Tab-separated table of C-alpha atoms in Angstrom:
chain	number	residue	atom	x	y	z
A	1	MET	CA	0.000	-0.027	0.055
A	2	PRO	CA	1.285	3.634	-0.743
A	3	TYR	CA	1.558	4.655	2.847
A	4	THR	CA	3.897	4.236	5.908
A	5	GLN	CA	2.799	4.067	9.575
A	6	ASN	CA	4.618	6.944	11.302
A	7	LEU	CA	3.124	7.172	14.819
A	8	PHE	CA	0.343	5.740	17.143
A	9	ILE	CA	-0.262	6.392	20.783
A	10	SER	CA	-3.341	5.014	22.374
A	11	SER	CA	-4.902	4.803	25.843
A	12	ASP	CA	-6.493	1.712	27.370
A	13	LYS	CA	-9.831	3.357	28.193
A	14	GLU	CA	-12.832	2.011	26.299
A	15	VAL	CA	-15.350	4.654	25.135
A	16	PRO	CA	-18.265	4.093	22.815
A	17	ALA	CA	-17.966	5.717	19.408
A	18	TYR	CA	-20.954	8.038	20.040
A	19	GLU	CA	-18.913	9.634	22.972
A	20	MET	CA	-15.855	10.203	20.805
A	21	ASN	CA	-14.765	12.970	18.482
A	22	LEU	CA	-12.634	12.232	15.479
A	23	SER	CA	-10.246	14.955	14.109
A	24	ILE	CA	-8.118	14.267	10.942
A	25	CYS	CA	-5.552	16.763	9.542
A	26	LEU	CA	-4.778	16.300	5.871
A	27	LYS	CA	-1.313	17.435	4.905
A	28	ALA	CA	0.840	17.352	1.789
A	29	ASP	CA	2.718	14.160	2.845
A	30	GLY	CA	-0.282	12.214	4.462
A	31	PHE	CA	-2.517	12.768	7.390
A	32	SER	CA	-2.596	12.661	11.220
A	33	PHE	CA	-5.583	11.848	13.427
A	34	SER	CA	-6.783	12.065	16.992
A	35	VAL	CA	-9.721	10.722	18.882
A	36	VAL	CA	-10.989	12.738	21.898
A	37	SER	CA	-13.825	11.805	24.293
A	38	ASN	CA	-16.718	14.039	25.059
A	39	GLN	CA	-14.910	14.905	28.328
A	40	GLU	CA	-11.852	16.065	26.199
A	41	GLU	CA	-9.704	13.171	27.148
A	42	LEU	CA	-7.184	12.190	24.459
A	43	LEU	CA	-7.843	8.599	23.599
A	44	CYS	CA	-5.520	8.125	20.702
A	45	ILE	CA	-3.289	9.938	18.213
A	46	GLY	CA	-1.516	8.769	15.106
A	47	SER	CA	-0.172	9.816	11.694
A	48	VAL	CA	0.823	8.152	8.437
A	49	ASP	CA	2.905	9.176	5.422
A	50	CYS	CA	0.924	8.663	2.166
A	51	ASN	CA	1.707	8.840	-1.409
A	52	ALA	CA	-1.695	7.791	-2.821
A	53	HIS	CA	-2.725	9.397	-6.021
A	54	SER	CA	-6.175	7.927	-7.155
A	55	MET	CA	-9.455	7.833	-5.334
A	56	SER	CA	-9.261	4.059	-4.963
A	57	GLU	CA	-5.786	4.334	-3.367
A	58	TRP	CA	-6.730	6.929	-0.963
A	59	THR	CA	-9.977	4.981	0.147
A	60	SER	CA	-7.937	1.757	0.624
A	61	VAL	CA	-5.321	3.638	2.707
A	62	ILE	CA	-8.091	5.227	5.031
A	63	LYS	CA	-9.910	1.890	5.533
A	64	GLU	CA	-6.556	-0.027	6.147
A	65	VAL	CA	-5.210	2.548	8.717
A	66	PHE	CA	-8.506	2.643	10.647
A	67	ASN	CA	-8.840	-1.161	10.624
A	68	ALA	CA	-5.206	-1.549	11.727
A	69	TYR	CA	-5.881	0.570	14.843
A	70	ASN	CA	-9.356	-0.840	15.479
A	71	LEU	CA	-11.033	2.497	14.934
A	72	PRO	CA	-14.554	2.726	13.465
A	73	LEU	CA	-15.247	4.811	10.363
A	74	PHE	CA	-18.574	5.993	11.489
A	75	GLY	CA	-20.802	6.480	14.607
A	76	TYR	CA	-18.694	9.199	16.282
A	77	ASN	CA	-20.223	12.221	18.062
A	78	SER	CA	-18.535	14.470	15.528
A	79	THR	CA	-15.922	14.026	12.802
A	80	ARG	CA	-13.938	16.741	10.964
A	81	LEU	CA	-11.233	16.895	8.311
A	82	ILE	CA	-8.830	19.712	8.816
A	83	ILE	CA	-6.913	20.800	5.695
A	84	GLU	CA	-3.408	22.122	6.164
A	85	THR	CA	-3.170	24.771	3.409
A	86	GLN	CA	-1.611	28.111	2.712
A	87	GLN	CA	-4.159	28.954	-0.054
A	88	PHE	CA	-6.903	30.768	1.767
A	89	THR	CA	-8.599	34.103	2.275
A	90	TRP	CA	-11.109	35.463	4.698
A	91	ILE	CA	-14.320	37.301	3.486
A	92	PRO	CA	-16.611	39.126	5.861
A	93	ASP	CA	-20.346	37.810	6.125
A	94	HIS	CA	-21.734	41.119	4.553
A	95	LEU	CA	-19.464	40.571	1.436
A	96	TYR	CA	-19.679	36.906	1.083
A	97	ASP	CA	-21.450	35.193	-1.829
A	98	ALA	CA	-21.255	31.425	-1.880
A	99	ALA	CA	-21.315	31.484	-5.806
A	100	ASN	CA	-18.099	33.525	-5.770
A	101	ASP	CA	-15.758	31.190	-3.684
A	102	ARG	CA	-13.415	30.489	-6.559
A	103	LYS	CA	-13.351	34.149	-7.503
A	104	TYR	CA	-12.397	35.225	-4.053
A	105	LEU	CA	-9.612	32.695	-3.884
A	106	ASP	CA	-8.315	33.609	-7.401
A	107	MET	CA	-7.760	37.180	-6.133
A	108	VAL	CA	-5.077	36.142	-3.716
A	109	CYS	CA	-3.482	32.992	-4.981
A	110	LYS	CA	-3.148	30.812	-8.096
A	111	ILE	CA	-5.195	27.645	-7.622
A	112	LYS	CA	-3.329	24.528	-8.363
A	113	THR	CA	-4.455	21.744	-10.681
A	114	GLY	CA	-6.401	19.129	-8.860
A	115	GLN	CA	-7.369	21.509	-6.035
A	116	ALA	CA	-11.020	21.945	-5.107
A	117	ILE	CA	-12.431	25.066	-3.360
A	118	TYR	CA	-14.074	24.915	-0.023
A	119	SER	CA	-15.542	27.445	2.445
A	120	GLU	CA	-16.404	27.403	6.108
A	121	HIS	CA	-18.429	29.913	8.150
A	122	ASN	CA	-16.845	31.113	11.412
A	123	GLU	CA	-19.638	32.586	13.501
A	124	ALA	CA	-17.416	33.820	16.206
A	125	ILE	CA	-15.849	36.457	13.819
A	126	GLY	CA	-18.734	36.754	11.368
A	127	ALA	CA	-16.696	35.773	8.315
A	128	HIS	CA	-16.043	32.946	5.754
A	129	VAL	CA	-12.709	31.360	5.133
A	130	ILE	CA	-12.375	30.114	1.516
A	131	PHE	CA	-9.473	27.630	0.911
A	132	ALA	CA	-8.018	25.152	-1.499
A	133	ALA	CA	-7.542	21.400	-1.011
A	134	ASP	CA	-6.533	18.320	-2.841
A	135	ASN	CA	-9.914	17.261	-4.452
A	136	THR	CA	-8.993	13.485	-4.675
A	137	ALA	CA	-7.917	13.171	-1.011
A	138	VAL	CA	-10.920	15.110	0.391
A	139	SER	CA	-13.401	13.264	-1.758
A	140	ALA	CA	-12.028	9.934	-0.411
A	141	PHE	CA	-12.364	11.111	3.101
A	142	LYS	CA	-15.951	12.311	2.455
A	143	ILE	CA	-16.863	8.945	0.829
A	144	THR	CA	-15.176	6.743	3.489
A	145	ILE	CA	-16.189	8.648	6.649
A	146	PRO	CA	-19.850	9.819	6.367
A	147	ARG	CA	-20.792	13.287	7.479
A	148	ILE	CA	-17.268	14.490	7.878
A	149	ALA	CA	-17.024	18.249	8.164
A	150	ILE	CA	-14.359	20.007	6.122
A	151	SER	CA	-12.292	22.783	7.797
A	152	CYS	CA	-8.851	24.354	7.523
A	153	GLN	CA	-6.362	25.245	10.301
A	154	HIS	CA	-6.890	29.049	9.737
A	155	SER	CA	-10.676	28.851	10.717
A	156	ALA	CA	-9.537	26.933	13.818
A	157	PHE	CA	-7.245	29.851	14.777
A	158	ALA	CA	-10.216	32.213	15.038
A	159	SER	CA	-11.549	30.316	18.198
A	160	LYS	CA	-13.603	31.712	20.996
A	161	TYR	CA	-10.682	31.122	23.339
A	162	LEU	CA	-8.424	33.426	21.381
A	163	LEU	CA	-11.136	35.992	20.867
A	164	GLN	CA	-11.873	36.237	24.521
A	165	ARG	CA	-8.180	36.407	25.387
A	166	SER	CA	-7.967	39.513	23.101
A	167	ASP	CA	-10.532	41.533	25.072
A	168	LEU	CA	-9.151	45.027	25.535
A	169	LYS	CA	-5.847	44.240	24.091
A	170	SER	CA	-4.070	42.890	20.850
A	171	LEU	CA	-2.990	39.239	20.775
A	172	MET	CA	-0.724	37.772	18.056
A	173	LEU	CA	-0.645	33.980	17.544
A	174	ILE	CA	2.420	32.526	15.841
A	175	ASN	CA	1.906	28.730	14.698
A	176	ILE	CA	5.129	27.261	13.290
A	177	HIS	CA	5.032	24.082	11.050
A	178	ASN	CA	6.595	22.616	7.887
A	179	ASP	CA	8.889	25.527	6.875
A	180	VAL	CA	5.775	27.856	7.257
A	181	ALA	CA	4.550	30.175	10.056
A	182	ASP	CA	1.018	31.121	10.459
A	183	PHE	CA	0.217	34.510	11.949
A	184	ALA	CA	-3.126	35.601	13.360
A	185	VAL	CA	-3.763	38.881	15.119
A	186	PHE	CA	-6.908	39.583	17.275
A	187	CYS	CA	-7.896	42.892	18.970
A	188	ASN	CA	-10.895	43.595	20.995
A	189	LYS	CA	-12.324	40.175	20.140
A	190	LYS	CA	-12.069	40.682	16.438
A	191	LEU	CA	-9.713	39.204	13.849
A	192	GLN	CA	-7.350	41.833	12.413
A	193	LEU	CA	-5.018	39.614	10.224
A	194	SER	CA	-4.465	36.013	9.297
A	195	ASN	CA	-1.598	35.029	6.935
A	196	SER	CA	1.058	32.429	6.314
A	197	TYR	CA	4.679	33.019	5.347
A	198	PRO	CA	7.482	30.589	4.304
A	199	CYS	CA	9.947	30.471	7.097
A	200	SER	CA	12.912	28.111	6.974
A	201	ASN	CA	14.266	29.138	10.440
A	202	ILE	CA	13.432	30.868	13.530
A	203	GLU	CA	15.052	34.160	12.348
A	204	GLU	CA	12.624	34.421	9.499
A	205	VAL	CA	9.766	33.704	11.762
A	206	CYS	CA	10.869	36.621	13.922
A	207	TYR	CA	11.278	38.798	10.904
A	208	TYR	CA	7.748	38.381	9.643
A	209	GLY	CA	6.446	38.697	13.181
A	210	LEU	CA	8.081	42.032	13.495
A	211	ASN	CA	6.706	43.085	10.154
A	212	VAL	CA	3.213	42.163	11.321
A	213	VAL	CA	3.685	44.252	14.455
A	214	LYS	CA	4.872	47.189	12.413
A	215	GLN	CA	2.139	46.781	9.753
A	216	LEU	CA	-0.635	46.820	12.346
A	217	LYS	CA	1.098	49.439	14.577
A	218	LEU	CA	0.842	47.284	17.721
A	219	GLU	CA	2.187	48.902	20.846
A	220	GLU	CA	4.564	46.744	22.824
A	221	ALA	CA	2.923	47.527	26.195
A	222	SER	CA	-0.441	46.377	24.999
A	223	PHE	CA	-0.145	43.256	22.897
A	224	GLU	CA	0.630	39.722	23.788
A	225	THR	CA	2.291	37.069	21.594
A	226	LEU	CA	1.323	33.364	21.799
A	227	VAL	CA	3.649	30.720	20.202
A	228	GLY	CA	2.721	27.136	19.191
A	229	GLY	CA	3.307	24.407	16.786
A	230	ASN	CA	6.841	22.994	16.165
A	231	ILE	CA	8.616	25.103	18.756
A	232	ASP	CA	11.578	24.067	21.221
A	233	ARG	CA	12.950	25.969	24.095
A	234	PRO	CA	15.905	27.654	22.158
A	235	HIS	CA	13.285	28.915	19.506
A	236	PHE	CA	10.944	30.143	22.285
A	237	GLU	CA	13.829	31.966	24.168
A	238	PHE	CA	14.820	33.516	20.850
A	239	LEU	CA	11.404	34.943	20.121
A	240	ALA	CA	10.914	36.133	23.694
A	241	GLN	CA	13.915	38.539	23.056
A	242	PHE	CA	11.907	40.383	20.538
A	243	PHE	CA	8.375	39.845	21.829
A	244	PRO	CA	8.538	40.602	25.573
A	245	GLN	CA	5.013	39.455	26.395
A	246	ALA	CA	5.503	36.080	24.608
A	247	ASP	CA	3.926	32.989	26.067
A	248	LEU	CA	3.094	29.434	24.867
A	249	TYR	CA	-0.317	28.644	23.415
A	250	ASP	CA	-2.251	26.918	26.203
A	251	GLY	CA	-5.686	26.486	24.638
A	252	ARG	CA	-7.136	23.186	23.755
A	253	PRO	CA	-4.899	21.633	20.977
A	254	LEU	CA	-7.802	20.801	18.725
A	255	GLN	CA	-8.864	24.573	18.688
A	256	MET	CA	-5.436	25.242	17.350
A	257	SER	CA	-4.983	23.628	13.991
A	258	ASN	CA	-4.549	19.862	13.893
A	259	PRO	CA	-4.413	16.706	15.960
A	260	GLU	CA	-0.561	16.910	16.186
A	261	MET	CA	-0.875	19.781	18.613
A	262	HIS	CA	-1.692	17.208	21.189
A	263	LEU	CA	1.993	16.099	21.034
A	264	VAL	CA	3.137	19.667	21.551
A	265	LYS	CA	0.982	20.224	24.577
A	266	ARG	CA	1.459	16.803	26.330
A	267	TYR	CA	5.071	16.107	25.639
A	268	ARG	CA	7.017	19.236	24.571
A	269	TYR	CA	5.531	22.118	26.668
A	270	PRO	CA	7.044	20.852	29.968
A	271	GLU	CA	10.456	20.700	28.308
A	272	ILE	CA	10.150	24.256	27.132
A	273	LEU	CA	8.968	25.682	30.379
A	274	SER	CA	11.249	23.688	32.701
């Protein structure tokens, strides 16, 4: 089969499917997944590298992976597929027209061959995020896992947790992953900016972060920086030199971007803060 098992961690606790929530993150090199109980207990997390190309290959991989880990394909309390993408744009509700999703995205980036356009409404900020995703892979997940919701990591950034934390101040979120850094800025419970930049090292992350601060004219005394994703202690300490009120993202991992955030929260945060 065109995939390689990369990681799997599971608890011994038995929970019926209707009390579980499945979250899958589709990436360029495969997908990761996690299952959380209704009480927000992490039950399992895993990831695979996948080079499937056709619909039948993708469907076979999904079924085989779930079967190998004794995970059901249906019956969950909720299921969602999160797309890891840098092709996206936000449109306020009062300007949004569902018929123009492709037109909106065409304005900000070139849509690649084989990509389909999706949109998701974020009620918390009153806007739609329009994004591109691999049509074959997404279609295979929609067929294999009934009623799965399609989302992207940028919509997850605009969570109620971050909006509430930005009350009466500005808040910049930096999420580092796969040679890319995502930036989201909130002020007075509103989204001010959301963008991604290619960053091959922590110095470039810092450069783009300082540019965002300058662009939005954020005052040092009144804004806070949260850092998450693929971050270690030296990286965090470097950023803290330039962003005095820097802290680690401590919200629920699934609100952040994808299931892999569980690893950051459970296994890496203590190492950074010790």
